[in-house]
Tab-separated table of C-alpha atoms in Angstrom:
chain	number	residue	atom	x	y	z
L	138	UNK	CA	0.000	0.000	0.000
L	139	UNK	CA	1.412	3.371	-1.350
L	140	UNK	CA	2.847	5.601	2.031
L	141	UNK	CA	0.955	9.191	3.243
L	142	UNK	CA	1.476	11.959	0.971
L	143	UNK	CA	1.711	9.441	-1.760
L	144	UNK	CA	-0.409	10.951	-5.075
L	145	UNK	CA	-1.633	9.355	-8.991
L	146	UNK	CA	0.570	9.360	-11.299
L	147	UNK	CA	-2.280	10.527	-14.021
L	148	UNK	CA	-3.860	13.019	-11.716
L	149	UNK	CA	-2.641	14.275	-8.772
L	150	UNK	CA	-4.965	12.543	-6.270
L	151	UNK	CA	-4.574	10.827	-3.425
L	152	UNK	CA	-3.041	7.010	-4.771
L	153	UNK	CA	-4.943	4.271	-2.961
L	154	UNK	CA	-3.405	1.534	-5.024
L	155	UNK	CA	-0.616	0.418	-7.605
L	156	UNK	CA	-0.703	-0.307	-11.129
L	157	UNK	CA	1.187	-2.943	-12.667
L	158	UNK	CA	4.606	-1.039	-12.887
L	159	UNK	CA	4.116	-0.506	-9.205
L	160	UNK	CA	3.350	3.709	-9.992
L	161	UNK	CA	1.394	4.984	-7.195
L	162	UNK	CA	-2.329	5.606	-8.473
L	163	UNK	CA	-5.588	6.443	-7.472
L	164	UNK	CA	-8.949	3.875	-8.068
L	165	UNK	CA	-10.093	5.781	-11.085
L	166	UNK	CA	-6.343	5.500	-12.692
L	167	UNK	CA	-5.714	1.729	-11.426
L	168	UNK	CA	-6.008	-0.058	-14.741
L	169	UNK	CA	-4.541	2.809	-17.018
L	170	UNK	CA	-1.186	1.769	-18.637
L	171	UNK	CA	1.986	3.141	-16.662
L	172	UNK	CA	3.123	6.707	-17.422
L	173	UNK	CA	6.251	7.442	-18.778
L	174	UNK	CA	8.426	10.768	-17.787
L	175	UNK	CA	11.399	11.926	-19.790
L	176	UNK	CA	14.208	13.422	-17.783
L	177	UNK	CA	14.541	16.973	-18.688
L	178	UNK	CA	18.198	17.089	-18.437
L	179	UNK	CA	19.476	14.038	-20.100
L	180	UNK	CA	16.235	12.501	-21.815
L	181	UNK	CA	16.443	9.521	-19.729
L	182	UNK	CA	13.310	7.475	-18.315
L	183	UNK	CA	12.323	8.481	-15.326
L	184	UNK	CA	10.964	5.566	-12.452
L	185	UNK	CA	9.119	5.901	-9.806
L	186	UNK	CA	11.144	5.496	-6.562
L	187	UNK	CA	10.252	5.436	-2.808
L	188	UNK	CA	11.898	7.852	-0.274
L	189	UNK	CA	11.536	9.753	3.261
L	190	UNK	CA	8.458	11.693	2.173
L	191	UNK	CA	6.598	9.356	0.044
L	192	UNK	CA	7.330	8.489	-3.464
L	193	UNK	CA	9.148	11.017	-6.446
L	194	UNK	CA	10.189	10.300	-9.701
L	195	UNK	CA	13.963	9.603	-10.232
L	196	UNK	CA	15.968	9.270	-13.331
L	197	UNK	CA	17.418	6.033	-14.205
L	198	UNK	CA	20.514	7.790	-14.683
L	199	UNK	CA	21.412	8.262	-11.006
L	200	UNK	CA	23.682	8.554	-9.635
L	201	UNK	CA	25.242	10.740	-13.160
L	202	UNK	CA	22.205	12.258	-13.808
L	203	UNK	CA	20.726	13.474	-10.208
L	204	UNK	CA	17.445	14.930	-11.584
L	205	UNK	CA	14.253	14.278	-9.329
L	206	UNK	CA	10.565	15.797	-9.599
L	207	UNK	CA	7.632	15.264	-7.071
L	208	UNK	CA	4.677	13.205	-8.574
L	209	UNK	CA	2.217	16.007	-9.057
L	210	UNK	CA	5.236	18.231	-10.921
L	211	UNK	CA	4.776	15.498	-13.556
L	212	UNK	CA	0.958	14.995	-14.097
């Protein structure tokens, strides 16, 4: 079960579930296909990851590429 402050990939609101990728996502969003986010600095995928606050997406580049944005930066 996704952690407090955790929010839909698709929309922004609260996620209550995961979808198949394991993205955080709300009921309305469960059965969508998983999003994909381009890192804006080297044009990597970006994957959801889990930290101290809740989940944020990460680029797969780490640790080069350092490049993080909060779920609802990328909806």
């Amino acid at each position: 079960m996704p952690t407090k402050m955790t929010k839909c990939v698709h929309c922004g609101d609260n996620a209550l579930t995961k979808n198949d990728a394991g993205q955080p996502t709300c009921n309305d969003h469960s059965n969508d296909k998983p999003k994909e986010v381009e890192c804006p600095v080297c044009g990597k995928d970006m994957q959801i990851r889990s930290g101290q606050y809740g989940y944020f997406w990460g680029c797969e580049g780490y640790p080069e590429c350092q490049t993080t944005k909060q779920i609802s930066d990328a909806v």
